[in-house]
XYZ file of C-alpha atoms in Angstrom:
562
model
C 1.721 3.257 0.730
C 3.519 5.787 3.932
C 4.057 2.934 2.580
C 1.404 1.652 2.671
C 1.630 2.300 2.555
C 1.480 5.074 0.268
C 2.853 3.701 -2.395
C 0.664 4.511 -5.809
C 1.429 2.737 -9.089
C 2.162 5.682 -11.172
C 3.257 5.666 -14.983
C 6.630 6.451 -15.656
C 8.992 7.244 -18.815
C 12.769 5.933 -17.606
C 15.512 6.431 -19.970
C 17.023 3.514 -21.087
C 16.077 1.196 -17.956
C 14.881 -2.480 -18.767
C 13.611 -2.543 -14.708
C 13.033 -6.492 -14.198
C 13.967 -7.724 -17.889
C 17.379 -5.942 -17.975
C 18.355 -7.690 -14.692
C 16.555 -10.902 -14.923
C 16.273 -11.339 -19.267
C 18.844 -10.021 -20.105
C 21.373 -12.691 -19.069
C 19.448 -15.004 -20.681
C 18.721 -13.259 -23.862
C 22.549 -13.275 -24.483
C 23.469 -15.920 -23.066
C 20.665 -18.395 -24.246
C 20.785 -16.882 -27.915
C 24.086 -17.372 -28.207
C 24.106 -20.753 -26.774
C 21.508 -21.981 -29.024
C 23.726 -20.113 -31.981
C 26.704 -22.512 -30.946
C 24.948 -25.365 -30.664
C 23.292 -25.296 -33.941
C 26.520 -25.100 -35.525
C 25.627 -21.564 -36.631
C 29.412 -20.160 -36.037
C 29.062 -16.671 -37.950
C 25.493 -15.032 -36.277
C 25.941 -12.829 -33.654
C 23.345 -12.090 -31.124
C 23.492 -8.614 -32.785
C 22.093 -10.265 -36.215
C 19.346 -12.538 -33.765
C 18.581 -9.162 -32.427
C 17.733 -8.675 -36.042
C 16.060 -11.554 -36.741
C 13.618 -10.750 -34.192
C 12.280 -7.553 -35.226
C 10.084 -8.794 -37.430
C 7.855 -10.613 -33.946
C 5.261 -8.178 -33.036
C 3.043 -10.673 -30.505
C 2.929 -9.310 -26.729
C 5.260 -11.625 -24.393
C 4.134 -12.075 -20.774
C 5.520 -13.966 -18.055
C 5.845 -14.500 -14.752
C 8.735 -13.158 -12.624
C 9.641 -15.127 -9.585
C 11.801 -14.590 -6.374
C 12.126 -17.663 -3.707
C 13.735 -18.692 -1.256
C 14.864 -21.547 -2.992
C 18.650 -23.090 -1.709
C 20.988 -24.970 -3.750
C 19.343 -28.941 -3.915
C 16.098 -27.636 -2.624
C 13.321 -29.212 -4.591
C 10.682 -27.128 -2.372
C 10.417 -23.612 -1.862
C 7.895 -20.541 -1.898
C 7.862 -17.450 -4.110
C 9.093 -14.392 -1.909
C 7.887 -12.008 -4.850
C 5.315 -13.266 -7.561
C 5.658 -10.162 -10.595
C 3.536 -10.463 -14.309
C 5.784 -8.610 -16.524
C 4.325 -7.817 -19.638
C 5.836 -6.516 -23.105
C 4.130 -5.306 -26.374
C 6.307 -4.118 -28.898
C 4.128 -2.361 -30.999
C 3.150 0.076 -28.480
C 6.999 0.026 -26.403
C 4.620 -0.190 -23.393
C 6.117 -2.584 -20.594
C 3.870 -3.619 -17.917
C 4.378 -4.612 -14.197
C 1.741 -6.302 -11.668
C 3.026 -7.216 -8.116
C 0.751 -9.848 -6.871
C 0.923 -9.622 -3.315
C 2.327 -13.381 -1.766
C -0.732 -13.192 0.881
C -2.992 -13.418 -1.890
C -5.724 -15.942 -0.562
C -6.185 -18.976 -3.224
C -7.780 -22.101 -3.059
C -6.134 -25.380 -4.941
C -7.707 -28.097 -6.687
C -9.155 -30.771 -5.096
C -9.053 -29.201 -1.102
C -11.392 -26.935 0.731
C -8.869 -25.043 2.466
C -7.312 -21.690 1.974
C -3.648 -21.006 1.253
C -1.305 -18.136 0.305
C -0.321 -17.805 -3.108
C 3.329 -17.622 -2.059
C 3.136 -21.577 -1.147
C 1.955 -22.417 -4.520
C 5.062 -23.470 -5.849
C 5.716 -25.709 -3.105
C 2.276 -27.836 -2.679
C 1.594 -27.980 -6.427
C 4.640 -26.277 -8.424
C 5.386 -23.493 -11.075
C 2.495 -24.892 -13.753
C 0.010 -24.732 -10.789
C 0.936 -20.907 -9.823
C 1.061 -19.926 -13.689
C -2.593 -20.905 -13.443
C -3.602 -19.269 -10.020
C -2.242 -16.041 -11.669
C -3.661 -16.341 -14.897
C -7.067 -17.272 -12.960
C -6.370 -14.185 -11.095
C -5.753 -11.682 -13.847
C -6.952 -12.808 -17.129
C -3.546 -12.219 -18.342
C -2.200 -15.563 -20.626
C 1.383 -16.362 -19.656
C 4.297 -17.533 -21.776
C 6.328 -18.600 -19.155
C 8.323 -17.642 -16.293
C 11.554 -16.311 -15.270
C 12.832 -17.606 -11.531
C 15.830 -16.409 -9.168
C 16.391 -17.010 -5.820
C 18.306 -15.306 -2.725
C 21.588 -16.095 -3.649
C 21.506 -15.449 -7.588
C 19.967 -12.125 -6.723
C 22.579 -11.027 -4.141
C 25.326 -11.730 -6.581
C 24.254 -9.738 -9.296
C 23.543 -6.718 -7.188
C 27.290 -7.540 -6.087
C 28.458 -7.851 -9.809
C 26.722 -4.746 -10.548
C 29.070 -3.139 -7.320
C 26.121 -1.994 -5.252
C 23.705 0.160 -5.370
C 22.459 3.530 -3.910
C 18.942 3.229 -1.995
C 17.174 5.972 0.112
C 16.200 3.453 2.727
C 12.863 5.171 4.565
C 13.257 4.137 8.166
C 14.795 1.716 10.269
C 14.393 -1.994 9.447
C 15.195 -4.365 11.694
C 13.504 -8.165 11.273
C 14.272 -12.000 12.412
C 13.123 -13.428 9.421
C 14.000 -17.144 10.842
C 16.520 -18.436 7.469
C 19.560 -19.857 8.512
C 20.981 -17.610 5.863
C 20.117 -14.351 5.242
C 18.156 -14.669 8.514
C 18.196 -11.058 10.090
C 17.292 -7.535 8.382
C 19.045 -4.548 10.522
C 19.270 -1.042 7.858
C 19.030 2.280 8.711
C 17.411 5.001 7.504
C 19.141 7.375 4.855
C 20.833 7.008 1.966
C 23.350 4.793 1.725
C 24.988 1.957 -0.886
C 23.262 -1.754 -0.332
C 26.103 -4.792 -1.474
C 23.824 -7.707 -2.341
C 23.023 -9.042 0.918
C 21.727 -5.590 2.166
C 19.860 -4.953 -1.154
C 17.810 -7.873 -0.356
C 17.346 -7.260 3.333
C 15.682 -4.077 2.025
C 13.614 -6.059 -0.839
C 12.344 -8.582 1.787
C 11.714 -6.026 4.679
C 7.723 -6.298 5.725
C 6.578 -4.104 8.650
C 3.146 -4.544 10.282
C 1.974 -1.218 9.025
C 1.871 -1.777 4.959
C 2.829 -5.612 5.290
C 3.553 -6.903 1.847
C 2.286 -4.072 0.069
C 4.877 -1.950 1.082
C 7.349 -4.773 0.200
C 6.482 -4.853 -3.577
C 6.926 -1.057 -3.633
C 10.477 -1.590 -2.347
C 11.032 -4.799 -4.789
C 10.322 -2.191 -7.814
C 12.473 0.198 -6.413
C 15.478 -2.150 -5.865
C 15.032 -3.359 -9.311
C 14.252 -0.009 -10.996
C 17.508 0.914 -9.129
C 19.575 -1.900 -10.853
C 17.537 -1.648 -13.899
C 19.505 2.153 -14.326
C 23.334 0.928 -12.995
C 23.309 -1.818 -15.331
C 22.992 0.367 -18.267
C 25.528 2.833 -17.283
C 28.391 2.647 -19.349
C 31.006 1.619 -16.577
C 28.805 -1.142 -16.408
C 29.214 -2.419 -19.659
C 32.909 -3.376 -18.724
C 31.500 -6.365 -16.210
C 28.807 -7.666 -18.539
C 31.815 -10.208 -19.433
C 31.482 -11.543 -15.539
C 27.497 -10.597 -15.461
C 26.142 -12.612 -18.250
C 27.912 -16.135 -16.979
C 26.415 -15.098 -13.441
C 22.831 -14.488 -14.460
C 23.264 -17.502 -16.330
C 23.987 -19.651 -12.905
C 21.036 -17.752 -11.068
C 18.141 -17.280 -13.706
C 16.238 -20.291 -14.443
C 13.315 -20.072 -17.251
C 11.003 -21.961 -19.722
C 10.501 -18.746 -21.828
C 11.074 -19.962 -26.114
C 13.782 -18.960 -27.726
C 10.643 -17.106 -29.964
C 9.831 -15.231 -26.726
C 13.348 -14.414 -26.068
C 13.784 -12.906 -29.576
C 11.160 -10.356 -29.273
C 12.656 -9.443 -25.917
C 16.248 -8.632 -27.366
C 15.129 -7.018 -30.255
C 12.412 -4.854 -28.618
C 15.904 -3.877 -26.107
C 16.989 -1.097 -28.519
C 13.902 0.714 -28.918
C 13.590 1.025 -25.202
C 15.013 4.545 -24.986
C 10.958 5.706 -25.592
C 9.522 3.007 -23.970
C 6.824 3.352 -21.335
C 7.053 1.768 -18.196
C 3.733 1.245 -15.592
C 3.631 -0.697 -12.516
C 1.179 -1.821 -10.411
C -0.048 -3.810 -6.883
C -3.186 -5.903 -7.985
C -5.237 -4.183 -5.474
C -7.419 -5.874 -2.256
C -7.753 -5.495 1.491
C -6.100 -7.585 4.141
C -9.077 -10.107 5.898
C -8.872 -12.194 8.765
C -9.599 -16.050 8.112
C -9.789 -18.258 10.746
C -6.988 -16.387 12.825
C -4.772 -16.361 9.195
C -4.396 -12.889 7.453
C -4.895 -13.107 3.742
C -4.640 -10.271 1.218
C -8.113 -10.760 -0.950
C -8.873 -9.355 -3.931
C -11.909 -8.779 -5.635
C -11.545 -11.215 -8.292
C -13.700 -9.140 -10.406
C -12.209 -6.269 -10.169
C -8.295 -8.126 -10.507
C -9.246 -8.619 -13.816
C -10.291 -5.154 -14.773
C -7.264 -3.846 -13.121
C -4.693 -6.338 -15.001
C -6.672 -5.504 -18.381
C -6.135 -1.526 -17.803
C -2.702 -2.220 -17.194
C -1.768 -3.782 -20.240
C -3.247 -0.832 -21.907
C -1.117 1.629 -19.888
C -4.077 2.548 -16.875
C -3.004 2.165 -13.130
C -5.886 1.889 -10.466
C -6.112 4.624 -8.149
C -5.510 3.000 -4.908
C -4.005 -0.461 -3.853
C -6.588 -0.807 -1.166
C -9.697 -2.026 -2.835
C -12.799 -1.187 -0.546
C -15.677 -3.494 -2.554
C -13.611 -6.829 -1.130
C -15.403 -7.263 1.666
C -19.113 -6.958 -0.187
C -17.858 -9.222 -2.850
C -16.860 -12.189 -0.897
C -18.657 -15.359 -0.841
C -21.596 -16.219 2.053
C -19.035 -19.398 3.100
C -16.394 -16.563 3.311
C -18.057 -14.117 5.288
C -19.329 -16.705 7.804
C -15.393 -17.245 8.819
C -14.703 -13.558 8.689
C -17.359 -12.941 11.283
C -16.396 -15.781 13.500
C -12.415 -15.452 13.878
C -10.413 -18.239 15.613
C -9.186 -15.069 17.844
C -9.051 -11.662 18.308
C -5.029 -9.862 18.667
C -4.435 -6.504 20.405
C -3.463 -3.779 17.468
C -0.278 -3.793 17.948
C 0.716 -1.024 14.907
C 0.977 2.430 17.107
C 2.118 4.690 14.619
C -0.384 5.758 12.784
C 0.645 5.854 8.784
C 0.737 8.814 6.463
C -0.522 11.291 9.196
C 2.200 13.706 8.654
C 3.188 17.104 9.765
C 1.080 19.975 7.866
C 3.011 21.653 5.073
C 1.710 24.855 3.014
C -0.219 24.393 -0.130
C -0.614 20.642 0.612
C -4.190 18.703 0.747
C -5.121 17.065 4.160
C -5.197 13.493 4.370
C -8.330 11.967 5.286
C -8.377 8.182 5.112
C -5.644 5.503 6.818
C -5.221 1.656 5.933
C -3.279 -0.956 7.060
C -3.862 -4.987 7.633
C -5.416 -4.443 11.264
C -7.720 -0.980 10.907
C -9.225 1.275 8.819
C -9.098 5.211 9.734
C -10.950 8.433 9.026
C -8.757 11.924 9.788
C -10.905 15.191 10.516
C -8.828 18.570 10.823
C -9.658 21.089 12.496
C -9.884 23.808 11.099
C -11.256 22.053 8.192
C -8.992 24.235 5.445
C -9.038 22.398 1.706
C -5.056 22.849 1.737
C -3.041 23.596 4.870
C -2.340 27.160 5.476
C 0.887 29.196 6.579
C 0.473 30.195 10.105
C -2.155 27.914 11.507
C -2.406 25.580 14.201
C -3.941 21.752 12.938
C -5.514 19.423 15.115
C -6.478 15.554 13.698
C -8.602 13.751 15.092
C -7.817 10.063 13.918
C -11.070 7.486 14.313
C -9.913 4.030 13.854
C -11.922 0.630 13.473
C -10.102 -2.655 14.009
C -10.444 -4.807 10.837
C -11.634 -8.622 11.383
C -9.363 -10.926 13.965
C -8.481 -7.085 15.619
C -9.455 -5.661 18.726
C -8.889 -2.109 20.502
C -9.573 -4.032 23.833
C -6.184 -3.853 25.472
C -4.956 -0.918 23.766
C -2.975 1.239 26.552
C -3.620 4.839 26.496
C -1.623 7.028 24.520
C -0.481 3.998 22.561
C -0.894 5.901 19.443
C 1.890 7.820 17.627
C 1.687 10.729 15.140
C 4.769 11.698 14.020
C 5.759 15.871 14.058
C 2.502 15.974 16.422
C 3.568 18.223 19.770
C 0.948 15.774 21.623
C -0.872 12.613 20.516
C -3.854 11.168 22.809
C -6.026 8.464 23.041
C -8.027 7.152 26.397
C -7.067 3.070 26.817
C -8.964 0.852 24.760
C -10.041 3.192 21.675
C -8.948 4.182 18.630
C -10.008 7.823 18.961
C -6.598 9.386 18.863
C -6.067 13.547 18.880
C -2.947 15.082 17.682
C -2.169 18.201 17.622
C 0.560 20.032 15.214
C 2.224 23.458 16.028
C 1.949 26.030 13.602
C 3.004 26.168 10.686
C 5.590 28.916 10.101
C 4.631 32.115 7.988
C 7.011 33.823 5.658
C 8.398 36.831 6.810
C 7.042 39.813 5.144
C 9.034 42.345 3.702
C 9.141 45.679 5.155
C 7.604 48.808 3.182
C 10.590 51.006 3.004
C 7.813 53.491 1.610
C 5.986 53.639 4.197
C 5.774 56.185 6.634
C 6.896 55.410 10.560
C 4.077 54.824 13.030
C 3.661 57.871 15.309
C 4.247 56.823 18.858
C 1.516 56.887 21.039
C 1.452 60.297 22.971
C 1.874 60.341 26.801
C -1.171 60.377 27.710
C -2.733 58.170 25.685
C -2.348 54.682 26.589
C -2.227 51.714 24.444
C -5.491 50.062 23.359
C -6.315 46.908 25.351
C -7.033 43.874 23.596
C -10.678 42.678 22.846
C -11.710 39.753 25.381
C -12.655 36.289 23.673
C -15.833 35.665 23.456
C -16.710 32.367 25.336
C -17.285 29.223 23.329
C -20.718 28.042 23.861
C -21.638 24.469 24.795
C -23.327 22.415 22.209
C -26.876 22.311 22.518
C -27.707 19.956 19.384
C -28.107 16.272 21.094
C -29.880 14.837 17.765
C -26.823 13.527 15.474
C -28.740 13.503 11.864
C -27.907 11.703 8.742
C -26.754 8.821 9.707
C -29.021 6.430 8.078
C -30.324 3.201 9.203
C -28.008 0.536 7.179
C -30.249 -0.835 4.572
C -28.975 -4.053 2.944
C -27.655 -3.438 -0.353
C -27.110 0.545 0.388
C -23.725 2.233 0.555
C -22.418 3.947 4.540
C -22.761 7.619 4.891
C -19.720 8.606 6.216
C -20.642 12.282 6.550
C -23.486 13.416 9.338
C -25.150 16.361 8.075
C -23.816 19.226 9.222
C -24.974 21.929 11.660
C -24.522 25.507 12.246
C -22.855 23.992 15.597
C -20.647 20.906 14.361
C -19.798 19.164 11.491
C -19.248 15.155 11.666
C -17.405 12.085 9.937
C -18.751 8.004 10.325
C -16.919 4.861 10.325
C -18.581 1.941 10.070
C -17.850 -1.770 11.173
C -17.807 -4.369 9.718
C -16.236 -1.907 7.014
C -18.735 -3.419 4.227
C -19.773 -1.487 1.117
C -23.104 -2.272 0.647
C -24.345 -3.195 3.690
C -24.909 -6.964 4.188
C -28.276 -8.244 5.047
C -28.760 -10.194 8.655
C -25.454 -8.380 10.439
C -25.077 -5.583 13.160
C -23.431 -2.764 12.627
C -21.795 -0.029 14.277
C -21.067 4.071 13.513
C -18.208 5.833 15.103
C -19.216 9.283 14.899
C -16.618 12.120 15.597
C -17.918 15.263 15.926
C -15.861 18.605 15.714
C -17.173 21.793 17.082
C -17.542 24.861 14.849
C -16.055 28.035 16.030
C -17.698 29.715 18.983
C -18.746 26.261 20.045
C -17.346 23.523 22.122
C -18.106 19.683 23.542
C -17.154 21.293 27.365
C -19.693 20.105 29.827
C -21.201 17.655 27.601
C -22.832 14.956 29.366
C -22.140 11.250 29.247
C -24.516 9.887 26.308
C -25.992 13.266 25.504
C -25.882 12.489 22.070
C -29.064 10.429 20.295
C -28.496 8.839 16.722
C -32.467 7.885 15.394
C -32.318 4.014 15.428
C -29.655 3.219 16.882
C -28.283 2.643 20.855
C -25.838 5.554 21.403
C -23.171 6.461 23.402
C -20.681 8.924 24.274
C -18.136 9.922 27.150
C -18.597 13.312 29.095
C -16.903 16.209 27.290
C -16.319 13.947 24.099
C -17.985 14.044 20.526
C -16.954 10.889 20.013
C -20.206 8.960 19.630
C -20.776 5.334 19.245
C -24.084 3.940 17.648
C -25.568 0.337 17.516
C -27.439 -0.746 14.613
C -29.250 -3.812 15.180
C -30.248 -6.473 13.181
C -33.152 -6.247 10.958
C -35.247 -8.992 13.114
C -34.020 -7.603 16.138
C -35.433 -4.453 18.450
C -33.919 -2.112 20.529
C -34.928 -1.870 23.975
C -38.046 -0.135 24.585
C -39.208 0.430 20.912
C -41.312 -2.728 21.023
């Protein structure tokens, strides 16, 4: 999702790949079927004829996948990576939900906030099956559990495998073991202990929602190498080894309708999923928060096969609790943004559509091109201009100038202490066109007449337009504009903050309005706060269409409108 960033959950058809219950079932399907065959004194059945058996079970299984941090003797551990696989086998449809570890939660019987991750350790595995099922509607047979170790040495058993690792990683994560992440980028083979720096990696841009996307991708990775057929020779050495490492409370039953659904998973559908929120600021904590609402929507139109749009969920904020928004407004502290490249700004390519919105866990972001073309063109010089608002326990204050990076950008700008950031790509290159060997050569100019002289620009004229219109009052219960309304001399974009959507009643708020000149136009010798917004106090530097406009509170006045 970038990762973020950009990461969308997308529904995919993979040949023959059991993703999370190949590598973390599947041990135990053979293994604990055949067990329980031996046991019972039941010599002669094979897992081939349980296989059997179970094709008759046609109930959905769900449970809950878990990766921790958990060390040989430990009783007390958190859950590094928190997944709700699901499985119906009437439909072959297998389901995925990442449920981001900075999930905020409350437990029963305190008033304070915790991550979801830390479940497991305050109140144990029963107490997180509920959180999750409280979460997502979705009723859970059990759960399926690994930790570091286990998971490094079937990656190892499996002999590697192949990654296209995005960018440099490097991370002190503080563990005794496993306790530093160094890849680079490229693509390259990960043993086990590199395969899970990559699955544990969290940068500041996408935090852990970029993390889950690489979890899926390790394990969709595996998911295919296990099933090729030079695998098949080390499933003698794998199936004792998943044994060690995978710990469940899944039924036999449950198991069954795994193992027999296994063959029929040539046509089976596979869609994954990040329960989708917005990272908040609680009391100087960050917390991923979800609209709990919404989670359960989501988690419902997975199970039939739908994937939201977008992991960032813009209707948190509005859907929080009074109690909750009093904290969010008062933060124990503010931190400099400290995340200077800016994600999924990338260089212009032909035929593709301009991004226009940014997110990560300290700011929001509009993008405006200029020229404002509906898919970038061959030949044509793009300039962004990149508005960003801090999120809640973020500031711009101590921001140095040019602190902001666009990658591919020739230059990237922005004055110290704002978010306003301009960068400018080159061209794009044009194809070549191919000469008309029909045509006739150009007659050369004769000697005495000289070559045509170019026709002078005209010069741009300075904006005259000081009113800024449409940009309405906030109105409690209303959604932002986050378009002015446009002029024969500029066209605009808002940002608001807070970021809510509605408005709230009783708060202040505050439009960042960029404007961009039209052509024959320009913000040159524009005076300092030349620019009025009805309502509101406004402001904006000399030369800059950058405008900045002060809502009050409904009970309050502005100065001189009394």
């Amino acid at each position: 999702m970038n990762i973020l960033i950009k990461k969308r959950n997308q529904k995919k058809k993979l040949k023959r790949v059991f993703i999370i219950l190949a590598l973390l079932i599947a041990g135990v399907l053979v293994g604990r079927a055949a067990f329980a065959v031996f046991y019972s004194g039941e010599e002669g059945l094979s897992v081939e004829r349980l296989v059997g058996v179970s094709a008759g079970l046609n109930n959905r299984v769900s449970f809950l996948l878990i990766g921790t941090d958990k060390r040989p003797g430990e009783s007390s551990y958190n859950a590094d990576s928190i997944i709700v696989a699901s499985f119906d086998p009437k439909t072959k449809l297998i389901s995925l939900l990442s449920i981001p570890r900075d999930t905020r939660v409350t437990l029963p019987g305190s008033k304070n906030y915790y991550k979801i991750n830390a479940v497991p350790m305050l109140k144990g595995i029963p107490e997180l099956e509920k959180q999750v099922t409280g979460l997502t509607g979705i009723k859970l047979d059990g759960y399926v559990l690994t930790n570091f170790a286990g998971f490094k040495d079937i990656i190892d058993t499996l002999g590697g495998i192949t990654i296209d690792v995005e960018k440099d990683m490097q991370h002190v994560t503080g563990d005794k073991e496993d306790g530093y992440i160094n890849l680079k980028a490229g693509v390259q083979e990960l043993d086990g202990s590199k395969a899970l720096q990559y699955a544990r990696y969290r940068d500041s841009t996408t935090a852990d929602i970029g993390r889950t996307a690489r979890q899926q991708k390790v394990l969709t990775t595996a998911g295919k190498k296990m099933l090729e057929p030079a695998t098949i020779l080390k499933l003698p050495k794998l199936v004792p080894q998943l044994m060690k490492t995978v710990e469940t409370d899944l039924s036999l039953k449950d198991l069954l309708t795994l193992a027999g659904a296994a063959k029929s998973f040539d046509d089976a559908t596979i869609v994954t999923q990040t329960l989708p929120g917005d990272a908040i600021m609680l009391d100087g904590l960050s917390y991923w928060e979800v609209n709990r609402d919404k989670a359960k929507e989501v988690a419902g139109n997975l199970l039939l096969g739908q994937t939201a749009d977008d992991i960032w969920d813009s209707s948190v904020l509005a859907s929080l609790d009074p109690e909750v928004k009093a904290r969010l407004a008062a933060p124990a502290k503010e931190d400099v943004i400290d995340i200077p490249e800016i994600p999924g700004v990338i260089v212009p390519k032909e035929g593709e559509t301009p991004l226009t919105t940014i997110q990560t866990e300290q700011y929001a972001g509009t993008v405006t091109w200029l020229p404002a073309d509906a898919i970038f063109l061959a030949g044509q010089k793009y300039t962004a201009t990149i508005t960003l608002v801090p999120k809640a326990g973020y500031t711009l204050k101590g921001v140095a100038a040019d602190f902001f990076a666009v990658p591919g950008a020739s230059t990237t700008r922005n004055a110290a202490g704002s978010g306003i950031i301009t960068a400018v790509f080159p061209a794009l290159p044009s194809e070549p066109a191919e000469p008309d060997e029909s045509a006739e050569p150009a007659e050369p100019n004769e000697p005495n007449e000289p070559n045509e002289p170019n026709e002078p620009n005209e010069p741009a004229t300075a904006i005259s337009l000081s009113k800024v219109r449409g940009v309405i009052p906030p109105e409690s219960g209303a959604s932002p504009v986050k378009t002015i309304t446009e002029t024969e001399q500029y066209i605009g974009t808002i940002s608001w903050s807070p970021a809510d959507d509605p408005f709230v009643e009783g708060r202040e708020y505050t439009a960042t309005i960029t404007l961009v000149p039209k052509e024959g136009y320009t913000l040159e010798g524009i005076g300092k706060n030349y620019f009025t917004v009805p309502g509101a106090a406004a402001a904006n530097p000399a030369g800059s269409g950058v405008v900045t406009a002060v809502f009050p509170q409904k009970d309050k006045k502005l100065p001189g409108t009394e």
